[in-house]
Amino acid sequence: MALIVQKYGGSSVADVDAMKRVAQRVVDTRNAGHQVVVVVSAMGDTTDDLLDTAAQITSAPPDRELDILLTAGERISMSLLAMAVNECGVPAQAYTGAQAGIRTDTHFGKAQIVGMVPERVARSIRDGQVAIVAGFQGISEDDETTTLGRGGSDTTAVALAAALHADVCEIYTDVDGLFTADPRIVPTARRVRTISQEETLELAAHGAKILHLRAVEFARRYHVPLHVRSSFSDKNGTWISDRPANPALAGLVPQAALAANQEDPMEEPIISGIAHDRSQDKITVVGIANSPGMAARLFELVAQQGANIDMIVQNIPVTLENRANISFTLPAEDADHVMQALEAAREELGFKELKYNPDIGKLSLVGAGMRTNPGVSAKLFGALSQAGINIDLISTSEIRISVVTKLEDLDRAVQAVHTAFGLDSTESEAVIYGGTGR
């Protein structure tokens, strides 16, 4: 018997028929002899609909009230799914994030989990019930309702799996696992059978939408094996773990995955996947003094706006002696605040001009095999050159190369690089069963 945490995204519970299909999958898992805890997202586009409704009332809803509003979507899902599971003859109880013991800080809209006390969920397991938990939400130490940010249901599921010492956390979505690229852009993308948490972190951090970054961080920190799969099919998905799968889970882990996790790393593919990101904007500070402390002050102002910097490039133009240009990318939603803060500090920083470019896209090539295989950069830049795509910014890590291009060129860039590295599948096109995958 294994303890399994299953998370179902919005497209998996988008309507009544989908809800019944998920309930049957939960019941089948329990009837196979396993203990089951379920984390569920809001149905379909419920969260977006709630945001649209709030926008019709006010252009600046208070963060506290907005969090209370948005948690309603997951509460609807958990209640309906509990009813559906009970209707199948299996006892189930629904729990809000607060009832499930998910403790957070008070950063409304982007709360961080600071503690897990899942006593009621554990009691349900002992009593032979299926516990169904509302994802994306928790409660702060001062009893305020909070949300974890978009994709927070993934984080809820992995945090619960860690706290309950679950054998595996299954993330159900609308595709059959993690692919070498987004199948909506590259229909010939291949499903990845196994991948390390290190590589998955890089993919999630640089645009891959299949898993939330904080969820992967939780899984890595607490050694939670992840299985990403589709709720619309019975196919094995993608196993994510830095350790060989537990042989005790023979009924859950396909033997092929066990073998793949134990292969010599030198035999693994050089490239595991390609991520892309359309959510970044670029700001260039032109003619800032090239002297100690100026870059520190610049990014101190950026940090004060709560913006996370992604890529940074500094160059020294020959026409401006003792001056530098600094370009950086950041989330689009933070750009206005940062531009205003920098403009207000123009005299202090002494720069000549601020340039803003929202029309950029980022492509990231990820693979642990980069450590031992030369020529990856040459092949990447060669593929982009042959496709007539210009590169604006470049950044690297030990297992990743990221480039910024024009937004209009991004899809074509992903397709060209995917083909250049031999990642195209020759068998069949990837199937997208649902809507957005979230």
Tab-separated table of C-alpha atoms in Angstrom:
chain	number	residue	atom	x	y	z
A	1	MET	CA	0.000	0.000	0.000
A	2	ALA	CA	1.280	3.460	-0.915
A	3	LEU	CA	0.207	6.925	0.190
A	4	ILE	CA	-0.415	8.967	-2.952
A	5	VAL	CA	-1.114	12.685	-3.210
A	6	GLN	CA	-2.905	13.536	-6.450
A	7	LYS	CA	-3.249	17.090	-7.764
A	8	TYR	CA	-5.775	17.940	-10.476
A	9	GLY	CA	-5.536	21.174	-12.460
A	10	GLY	CA	-8.368	23.359	-13.660
A	11	SER	CA	-8.772	21.704	-17.043
A	12	SER	CA	-9.052	18.301	-15.326
A	13	VAL	CA	-12.121	19.447	-13.360
A	14	ALA	CA	-13.490	21.960	-15.851
A	15	ASP	CA	-17.080	20.669	-15.850
A	16	VAL	CA	-19.323	18.031	-14.277
A	17	ASP	CA	-18.270	15.256	-16.670
A	18	ALA	CA	-14.598	15.992	-16.013
A	19	MET	CA	-15.274	16.052	-12.266
A	20	LYS	CA	-16.914	12.613	-12.452
A	21	ARG	CA	-13.987	11.260	-14.479
A	22	VAL	CA	-11.525	12.504	-11.853
A	23	ALA	CA	-13.664	11.024	-9.060
A	24	GLN	CA	-13.563	7.624	-10.765
A	25	ARG	CA	-9.758	7.837	-11.095
A	26	VAL	CA	-9.477	8.636	-7.393
A	27	VAL	CA	-11.759	5.716	-6.529
A	28	ASP	CA	-9.814	3.347	-8.806
A	29	THR	CA	-6.563	4.331	-7.070
A	30	ARG	CA	-8.085	3.674	-3.659
A	31	ASN	CA	-9.613	0.382	-4.781
A	32	ALA	CA	-6.144	-0.683	-5.905
A	33	GLY	CA	-5.199	-0.622	-2.221
A	34	HIS	CA	-3.635	2.814	-1.903
A	35	GLN	CA	-4.348	5.689	0.459
A	36	VAL	CA	-5.260	8.850	-1.433
A	37	VAL	CA	-5.116	12.576	-0.709
A	38	VAL	CA	-6.355	14.896	-3.457
A	39	VAL	CA	-5.504	18.556	-4.081
A	40	VAL	CA	-7.720	20.348	-6.557
A	41	SER	CA	-7.604	23.634	-8.485
A	42	ALA	CA	-10.538	25.836	-9.425
A	43	MET	CA	-12.735	24.588	-12.262
A	44	GLY	CA	-11.602	25.692	-15.727
A	45	ASP	CA	-11.319	29.472	-15.957
A	46	THR	CA	-13.038	30.192	-12.630
A	47	THR	CA	-10.105	32.170	-11.210
A	48	ASP	CA	-9.921	34.374	-14.307
A	49	ASP	CA	-13.697	34.884	-14.174
A	50	LEU	CA	-13.464	35.987	-10.543
A	51	LEU	CA	-10.688	38.441	-11.409
A	52	ASP	CA	-12.767	39.827	-14.277
A	53	THR	CA	-15.740	40.291	-11.948
A	54	ALA	CA	-13.598	42.133	-9.413
A	55	ALA	CA	-12.259	44.364	-12.197
A	56	GLN	CA	-15.813	45.416	-13.041
A	57	ILE	CA	-16.149	46.762	-9.506
A	58	THR	CA	-12.744	48.325	-8.915
A	59	SER	CA	-9.447	48.793	-10.726
A	60	ALA	CA	-7.530	48.338	-7.454
A	61	PRO	CA	-9.141	45.656	-5.269
A	62	PRO	CA	-7.672	45.394	-1.748
A	63	ASP	CA	-5.244	42.472	-1.599
A	64	ARG	CA	-6.921	40.932	1.448
A	65	GLU	CA	-10.386	40.930	-0.085
A	66	LEU	CA	-9.047	39.676	-3.406
A	67	ASP	CA	-7.475	36.663	-1.702
A	68	ILE	CA	-10.746	35.843	0.047
A	69	LEU	CA	-12.541	36.067	-3.305
A	70	LEU	CA	-10.087	33.906	-5.240
A	71	THR	CA	-10.103	31.050	-2.729
A	72	ALA	CA	-13.776	30.509	-3.596
A	73	GLY	CA	-12.871	28.719	-6.833
A	74	GLU	CA	-10.949	25.912	-5.145
A	75	ARG	CA	-13.587	25.581	-2.431
A	76	ILE	CA	-16.220	24.943	-5.081
A	77	SER	CA	-14.013	22.286	-6.706
A	78	MET	CA	-13.168	20.479	-3.462
A	79	SER	CA	-16.804	20.310	-2.401
A	80	LEU	CA	-18.072	19.001	-5.733
A	81	LEU	CA	-15.279	16.445	-6.042
A	82	ALA	CA	-15.937	15.179	-2.514
A	83	MET	CA	-19.601	14.742	-3.468
A	84	ALA	CA	-18.617	12.875	-6.639
A	85	VAL	CA	-16.265	10.507	-4.788
A	86	ASN	CA	-18.906	9.820	-2.128
A	87	GLU	CA	-21.388	9.119	-4.902
A	88	CYS	CA	-19.027	6.369	-6.125
A	89	GLY	CA	-19.310	4.668	-2.737
A	90	VAL	CA	-16.002	5.834	-1.245
A	91	PRO	CA	-16.054	8.111	1.824
A	92	ALA	CA	-14.455	11.503	1.185
A	93	GLN	CA	-14.191	14.788	3.046
A	94	ALA	CA	-13.250	18.203	1.702
A	95	TYR	CA	-10.920	20.625	3.493
A	96	THR	CA	-9.998	24.238	2.868
A	97	GLY	CA	-6.343	25.167	3.028
A	98	ALA	CA	-6.845	26.429	6.574
A	99	GLN	CA	-8.607	23.219	7.645
A	100	ALA	CA	-5.800	21.192	6.069
A	101	GLY	CA	-3.250	23.003	8.250
A	102	ILE	CA	-1.452	24.999	5.554
A	103	ARG	CA	0.172	27.904	7.407
A	104	THR	CA	1.500	30.873	5.446
A	105	ASP	CA	2.919	34.346	5.865
A	106	THR	CA	0.717	37.388	5.183
A	107	HIS	CA	1.909	38.331	1.679
A	108	PHE	CA	-1.512	38.387	0.059
A	109	GLY	CA	-1.485	37.036	-3.480
A	110	LYS	CA	2.018	35.554	-3.149
A	111	ALA	CA	2.007	33.934	0.282
A	112	GLN	CA	4.791	31.529	1.234
A	113	ILE	CA	4.109	28.325	3.168
A	114	VAL	CA	5.802	28.588	6.576
A	115	GLY	CA	4.406	25.457	8.223
A	116	MET	CA	2.278	22.373	7.695
A	117	VAL	CA	0.003	20.886	10.372
A	118	PRO	CA	-2.173	18.443	8.384
A	119	GLU	CA	-3.755	16.772	11.433
A	120	ARG	CA	-7.271	16.560	9.997
A	121	VAL	CA	-5.985	15.203	6.686
A	122	ALA	CA	-3.953	12.540	8.512
A	123	ARG	CA	-7.031	11.637	10.568
A	124	SER	CA	-9.052	11.169	7.367
A	125	ILE	CA	-6.382	8.816	6.050
A	126	ARG	CA	-6.453	6.769	9.271
A	127	ASP	CA	-10.248	6.596	9.076
A	128	GLY	CA	-10.109	5.198	5.548
A	129	GLN	CA	-11.424	8.341	3.888
A	130	VAL	CA	-10.177	10.247	0.840
A	131	ALA	CA	-9.128	13.751	1.910
A	132	ILE	CA	-9.782	16.390	-0.746
A	133	VAL	CA	-7.944	19.667	-0.161
A	134	ALA	CA	-8.450	23.053	-1.806
A	135	GLY	CA	-5.194	24.054	-3.461
A	136	PHE	CA	-3.661	27.513	-3.847
A	137	GLN	CA	-4.616	28.731	-0.350
A	138	GLY	CA	-3.711	28.759	3.318
A	139	ILE	CA	-4.108	30.730	6.515
A	140	SER	CA	-1.640	33.095	8.144
A	141	GLU	CA	-0.635	33.187	11.810
A	142	ASP	CA	-3.106	36.039	12.358
A	143	ASP	CA	-5.931	33.980	10.780
A	144	GLU	CA	-6.014	35.782	7.443
A	145	THR	CA	-6.997	33.855	4.313
A	146	THR	CA	-4.123	33.889	1.816
A	147	THR	CA	-3.357	32.610	-1.673
A	148	LEU	CA	-0.050	31.201	-2.901
A	149	GLY	CA	-0.002	32.803	-6.350
A	150	ARG	CA	-0.778	31.294	-9.735
A	151	GLY	CA	0.188	27.631	-9.870
A	152	GLY	CA	-0.029	27.460	-6.094
A	153	SER	CA	-2.059	24.237	-6.148
A	154	ASP	CA	1.092	22.412	-7.300
A	155	THR	CA	2.893	23.796	-4.257
A	156	THR	CA	0.007	22.788	-1.973
A	157	ALA	CA	0.155	19.215	-3.266
A	158	VAL	CA	3.917	18.796	-2.888
A	159	ALA	CA	3.942	20.434	0.543
A	160	LEU	CA	1.211	18.040	1.700
A	161	ALA	CA	3.082	15.088	0.212
A	162	ALA	CA	6.197	16.123	2.120
A	163	ALA	CA	4.347	16.669	5.407
A	164	LEU	CA	2.474	13.348	5.133
A	165	HIS	CA	5.597	11.438	3.963
A	166	ALA	CA	3.732	10.355	0.846
A	167	ASP	CA	5.330	7.848	-1.505
A	168	VAL	CA	4.640	9.947	-4.586
A	169	CYS	CA	2.908	13.153	-5.643
A	170	GLU	CA	1.027	12.833	-8.933
A	171	ILE	CA	0.448	16.066	-10.836
A	172	TYR	CA	-2.449	15.614	-13.269
A	173	THR	CA	-2.759	17.998	-16.206
A	174	ASP	CA	-4.044	18.008	-19.796
A	175	VAL	CA	-0.959	16.521	-21.480
A	176	ASP	CA	0.774	13.157	-21.003
A	177	GLY	CA	3.724	14.458	-19.017
A	178	LEU	CA	6.681	16.758	-19.477
A	179	PHE	CA	7.657	17.269	-23.122
A	180	THR	CA	10.846	18.390	-24.821
A	181	ALA	CA	8.988	21.616	-25.688
A	182	ASP	CA	5.473	22.998	-25.355
A	183	PRO	CA	3.421	20.762	-27.684
A	184	ARG	CA	1.215	23.743	-28.483
A	185	ILE	CA	4.224	25.255	-30.273
A	186	VAL	CA	6.031	22.063	-31.293
A	187	PRO	CA	3.456	19.329	-32.065
A	188	THR	CA	6.302	16.838	-32.626
A	189	ALA	CA	7.681	17.314	-29.097
A	190	ARG	CA	8.593	14.064	-27.328
A	191	ARG	CA	7.452	13.011	-23.888
A	192	VAL	CA	10.320	12.828	-21.393
A	193	ARG	CA	10.193	9.536	-19.442
A	194	THR	CA	12.407	10.631	-16.528
A	195	ILE	CA	14.132	13.875	-15.639
A	196	SER	CA	16.094	15.157	-12.656
A	197	GLN	CA	14.681	17.734	-10.269
A	198	GLU	CA	17.650	19.975	-11.091
A	199	GLU	CA	16.697	20.055	-14.773
A	200	THR	CA	13.015	20.474	-13.937
A	201	LEU	CA	13.856	23.462	-11.728
A	202	GLU	CA	15.622	25.134	-14.644
A	203	LEU	CA	12.712	24.436	-17.007
A	204	ALA	CA	10.119	25.687	-14.504
A	205	ALA	CA	12.146	28.793	-13.682
A	206	HIS	CA	12.450	29.739	-17.343
A	207	GLY	CA	8.940	29.416	-18.639
A	208	ALA	CA	7.793	25.773	-18.706
A	209	LYS	CA	4.206	25.946	-17.431
A	210	ILE	CA	3.644	22.286	-16.643
A	211	LEU	CA	4.907	22.639	-13.054
A	212	HIS	CA	5.113	25.519	-10.614
A	213	LEU	CA	8.680	26.465	-9.631
A	214	ARG	CA	8.016	26.492	-5.884
A	215	ALA	CA	6.485	23.018	-6.130
A	216	VAL	CA	9.671	21.629	-7.698
A	217	GLU	CA	11.758	23.374	-5.029
A	218	PHE	CA	9.635	21.731	-2.303
A	219	ALA	CA	9.955	18.334	-3.995
A	220	ARG	CA	13.719	18.624	-4.211
A	221	ARG	CA	14.152	19.842	-0.650
A	222	TYR	CA	12.014	17.063	0.851
A	223	HIS	CA	12.824	14.294	-1.649
A	224	VAL	CA	9.267	13.903	-2.952
A	225	PRO	CA	9.083	11.908	-6.222
A	226	LEU	CA	6.794	13.592	-8.752
A	227	HIS	CA	4.806	11.932	-11.521
A	228	VAL	CA	3.398	14.354	-14.103
A	229	ARG	CA	0.643	12.739	-16.172
A	230	SER	CA	-2.683	13.373	-17.881
A	231	SER	CA	-6.055	13.007	-16.207
A	232	PHE	CA	-7.527	12.325	-19.651
A	233	SER	CA	-5.575	9.111	-20.354
A	234	ASP	CA	-4.026	6.132	-18.545
A	235	LYS	CA	-0.567	6.592	-20.036
A	236	ASN	CA	2.509	6.750	-17.845
A	237	GLY	CA	3.767	10.316	-17.657
A	238	THR	CA	7.098	11.815	-16.611
A	239	TRP	CA	8.870	10.819	-13.398
A	240	ILE	CA	10.824	13.624	-11.718
A	241	SER	CA	13.356	12.621	-9.088
A	242	ASP	CA	17.041	13.015	-8.263
A	243	ARG	CA	17.050	9.534	-6.729
A	244	PRO	CA	16.247	6.129	-8.206
A	245	ALA	CA	12.559	5.364	-7.789
A	246	ASN	CA	11.589	3.305	-4.744
A	247	PRO	CA	11.288	-0.350	-5.871
A	248	ALA	CA	8.522	-0.778	-3.264
A	249	LEU	CA	6.315	1.237	-5.617
A	250	ALA	CA	6.435	-1.432	-8.297
A	251	GLY	CA	2.725	-1.033	-8.947
A	252	LEU	CA	3.081	2.713	-9.456
A	253	VAL	CA	6.439	3.080	-11.175
A	254	PRO	CA	6.840	1.432	-14.590
A	255	GLN	CA	9.925	-0.757	-14.837
A	256	ALA	CA	11.172	1.334	-17.761
A	257	ALA	CA	11.243	4.364	-15.483
A	258	LEU	CA	13.101	2.430	-12.798
A	259	ALA	CA	15.718	1.414	-15.336
A	260	ALA	CA	16.015	4.895	-16.812
A	261	ASN	CA	16.580	6.428	-13.380
A	262	GLN	CA	19.481	4.026	-12.850
A	263	GLU	CA	21.182	4.586	-16.200
A	264	ASP	CA	24.685	5.970	-16.404
A	265	PRO	CA	24.263	9.766	-16.615
A	266	MET	CA	26.738	9.797	-19.539
A	267	GLU	CA	24.149	7.871	-21.578
A	268	GLU	CA	21.341	10.333	-20.925
A	269	PRO	CA	20.300	12.849	-23.606
A	270	ILE	CA	22.381	16.014	-23.791
A	271	ILE	CA	19.250	18.178	-23.865
A	272	SER	CA	16.192	17.409	-21.755
A	273	GLY	CA	13.952	20.171	-23.006
A	274	ILE	CA	13.332	23.691	-24.257
A	275	ALA	CA	11.359	26.239	-22.221
A	276	HIS	CA	10.017	29.543	-23.465
A	277	ASP	CA	8.734	32.631	-21.679
A	278	ARG	CA	6.600	35.507	-22.989
A	279	SER	CA	6.063	37.149	-19.609
A	280	GLN	CA	9.297	39.153	-19.403
A	281	ASP	CA	9.980	42.795	-20.348
A	282	LYS	CA	13.341	44.489	-20.838
A	283	ILE	CA	14.563	47.765	-19.351
A	284	THR	CA	17.814	49.433	-20.449
A	285	VAL	CA	19.462	52.146	-18.373
A	286	VAL	CA	21.538	54.162	-20.849
A	287	GLY	CA	24.636	56.098	-19.808
A	288	ILE	CA	24.835	55.301	-16.087
A	289	ALA	CA	28.139	56.122	-14.423
A	290	ASN	CA	30.594	53.221	-14.696
A	291	SER	CA	31.834	53.497	-11.126
A	292	PRO	CA	31.707	51.294	-7.990
A	293	GLY	CA	28.352	51.243	-6.250
A	294	MET	CA	26.170	52.530	-9.084
A	295	ALA	CA	24.933	49.112	-10.219
A	296	ALA	CA	24.336	48.198	-6.571
A	297	ARG	CA	22.187	51.289	-6.067
A	298	LEU	CA	20.321	50.668	-9.315
A	299	PHE	CA	19.309	47.135	-8.350
A	300	GLU	CA	18.573	48.175	-4.775
A	301	LEU	CA	15.871	50.450	-6.202
A	302	VAL	CA	14.574	47.582	-8.333
A	303	ALA	CA	14.469	45.252	-5.307
A	304	GLN	CA	12.493	47.830	-3.325
A	305	GLN	CA	9.715	47.440	-5.899
A	306	GLY	CA	9.545	43.699	-5.203
A	307	ALA	CA	10.686	42.825	-8.737
A	308	ASN	CA	12.704	39.688	-9.480
A	309	ILE	CA	15.472	40.281	-12.014
A	310	ASP	CA	16.080	37.489	-14.494
A	311	MET	CA	18.861	38.421	-16.941
A	312	ILE	CA	21.408	41.274	-16.686
A	313	VAL	CA	23.841	42.530	-19.314
A	314	GLN	CA	26.222	45.492	-18.969
A	315	ASN	CA	28.238	46.991	-21.795
A	316	ILE	CA	30.420	50.055	-22.174
A	317	PRO	CA	29.681	52.111	-25.313
A	318	VAL	CA	32.698	53.631	-27.037
A	319	THR	CA	30.861	56.958	-27.456
A	320	LEU	CA	30.244	57.467	-23.730
A	321	GLU	CA	33.496	57.546	-21.753
A	322	ASN	CA	33.165	56.317	-18.147
A	323	ARG	CA	29.545	55.420	-18.810
A	324	ALA	CA	27.777	52.075	-19.152
A	325	ASN	CA	24.500	50.696	-20.430
A	326	ILE	CA	22.761	48.133	-18.205
A	327	SER	CA	19.934	45.996	-19.584
A	328	PHE	CA	17.848	43.626	-17.484
A	329	THR	CA	14.672	41.582	-17.820
A	330	LEU	CA	11.910	41.299	-15.245
A	331	PRO	CA	8.275	40.144	-14.984
A	332	ALA	CA	6.003	42.324	-17.108
A	333	GLU	CA	3.718	43.117	-14.171
A	334	ASP	CA	6.627	44.742	-12.307
A	335	ALA	CA	7.902	46.894	-15.168
A	336	ASP	CA	5.755	50.019	-14.592
A	337	HIS	CA	6.673	50.316	-10.909
A	338	VAL	CA	10.360	49.814	-11.653
A	339	MET	CA	10.336	52.378	-14.492
A	340	GLN	CA	8.718	54.946	-12.199
A	341	ALA	CA	11.211	54.281	-9.393
A	342	LEU	CA	14.195	54.590	-11.719
A	343	GLU	CA	12.841	57.748	-13.345
A	344	ALA	CA	12.411	59.282	-9.881
A	345	ALA	CA	16.085	58.479	-9.158
A	346	ARG	CA	17.410	59.818	-12.487
A	347	GLU	CA	19.355	62.659	-10.847
A	348	GLU	CA	20.850	60.361	-8.193
A	349	LEU	CA	21.910	57.703	-10.705
A	350	GLY	CA	22.902	60.201	-13.372
A	351	PHE	CA	21.855	58.102	-16.353
A	352	LYS	CA	21.038	59.597	-19.756
A	353	GLU	CA	17.932	57.638	-20.790
A	354	LEU	CA	15.560	54.799	-19.876
A	355	LYS	CA	14.449	52.396	-22.613
A	356	TYR	CA	11.583	49.952	-22.225
A	357	ASN	CA	10.882	46.974	-24.493
A	358	PRO	CA	7.860	44.720	-23.796
A	359	ASP	CA	8.175	42.803	-27.071
A	360	ILE	CA	10.715	40.161	-26.074
A	361	GLY	CA	10.637	36.398	-25.662
A	362	LYS	CA	13.055	34.075	-23.898
A	363	LEU	CA	14.157	30.615	-25.029
A	364	SER	CA	15.997	28.340	-22.603
A	365	LEU	CA	17.828	25.153	-23.529
A	366	VAL	CA	18.146	22.786	-20.530
A	367	GLY	CA	20.093	19.559	-20.088
A	368	ALA	CA	22.446	17.995	-17.552
A	369	GLY	CA	24.411	16.608	-20.505
A	370	MET	CA	25.773	20.095	-21.211
A	371	ARG	CA	28.315	19.510	-18.452
A	372	THR	CA	30.151	16.872	-20.479
A	373	ASN	CA	29.334	17.721	-24.091
A	374	PRO	CA	31.071	20.610	-25.902
A	375	GLY	CA	29.482	22.350	-28.851
A	376	VAL	CA	25.999	22.918	-27.415
A	377	SER	CA	26.314	26.700	-27.664
A	378	ALA	CA	27.586	26.526	-31.219
A	379	LYS	CA	24.677	24.319	-32.289
A	380	LEU	CA	22.138	26.584	-30.545
A	381	PHE	CA	23.420	29.796	-32.099
A	382	GLY	CA	23.849	28.095	-35.451
A	383	ALA	CA	20.212	26.975	-35.461
A	384	LEU	CA	19.017	30.474	-34.607
A	385	SER	CA	21.264	31.998	-37.270
A	386	GLN	CA	19.978	29.661	-39.975
A	387	ALA	CA	16.429	30.598	-38.990
A	388	GLY	CA	17.295	34.298	-39.343
A	389	ILE	CA	16.677	35.027	-35.653
A	390	ASN	CA	18.706	37.700	-33.901
A	391	ILE	CA	19.788	37.350	-30.246
A	392	ASP	CA	19.440	40.259	-27.852
A	393	LEU	CA	20.635	38.892	-24.486
A	394	ILE	CA	22.357	35.684	-23.356
A	395	SER	CA	22.677	34.064	-19.917
A	396	THR	CA	23.921	30.650	-18.839
A	397	SER	CA	24.132	28.224	-15.954
A	398	GLU	CA	25.913	24.884	-15.738
A	399	ILE	CA	22.988	23.091	-17.392
A	400	ARG	CA	21.157	25.924	-19.192
A	401	ILE	CA	21.577	28.501	-21.957
A	402	SER	CA	18.954	31.246	-22.249
A	403	VAL	CA	18.600	33.775	-25.065
A	404	VAL	CA	16.251	36.714	-25.567
A	405	THR	CA	14.792	37.334	-29.029
A	406	LYS	CA	12.014	39.444	-30.503
A	407	LEU	CA	8.644	38.217	-29.273
A	408	GLU	CA	7.438	37.679	-32.833
A	409	ASP	CA	10.363	35.290	-33.459
A	410	LEU	CA	9.979	33.188	-30.309
A	411	ASP	CA	7.811	30.340	-31.632
A	412	ARG	CA	9.984	29.978	-34.715
A	413	ALA	CA	13.104	29.968	-32.533
A	414	VAL	CA	11.746	27.155	-30.331
A	415	GLN	CA	10.865	25.067	-33.390
A	416	ALA	CA	14.263	25.615	-35.039
A	417	VAL	CA	16.260	24.724	-31.916
A	418	HIS	CA	14.059	21.711	-31.156
A	419	THR	CA	14.774	20.297	-34.603
A	420	ALA	CA	18.478	21.157	-34.507
A	421	PHE	CA	18.990	19.092	-31.349
A	422	GLY	CA	17.115	16.092	-32.736
A	423	LEU	CA	14.259	16.328	-30.255
A	424	ASP	CA	11.423	15.912	-32.765
A	425	SER	CA	9.399	12.730	-32.332
A	426	THR	CA	9.034	10.429	-35.337
A	427	GLU	CA	6.142	8.474	-33.833
A	428	SER	CA	3.128	10.720	-33.287
A	429	GLU	CA	2.220	14.244	-32.346
A	430	ALA	CA	1.693	15.136	-28.696
A	431	VAL	CA	-1.950	15.141	-27.611
A	432	ILE	CA	-3.403	18.107	-25.720
A	433	TYR	CA	-6.579	16.844	-24.077
A	434	GLY	CA	-7.886	19.895	-22.269
A	435	GLY	CA	-7.537	23.631	-22.206
A	436	THR	CA	-4.724	25.559	-20.580
A	437	GLY	CA	-3.226	22.824	-18.411
A	438	ARG	CA	-3.682	24.925	-15.303
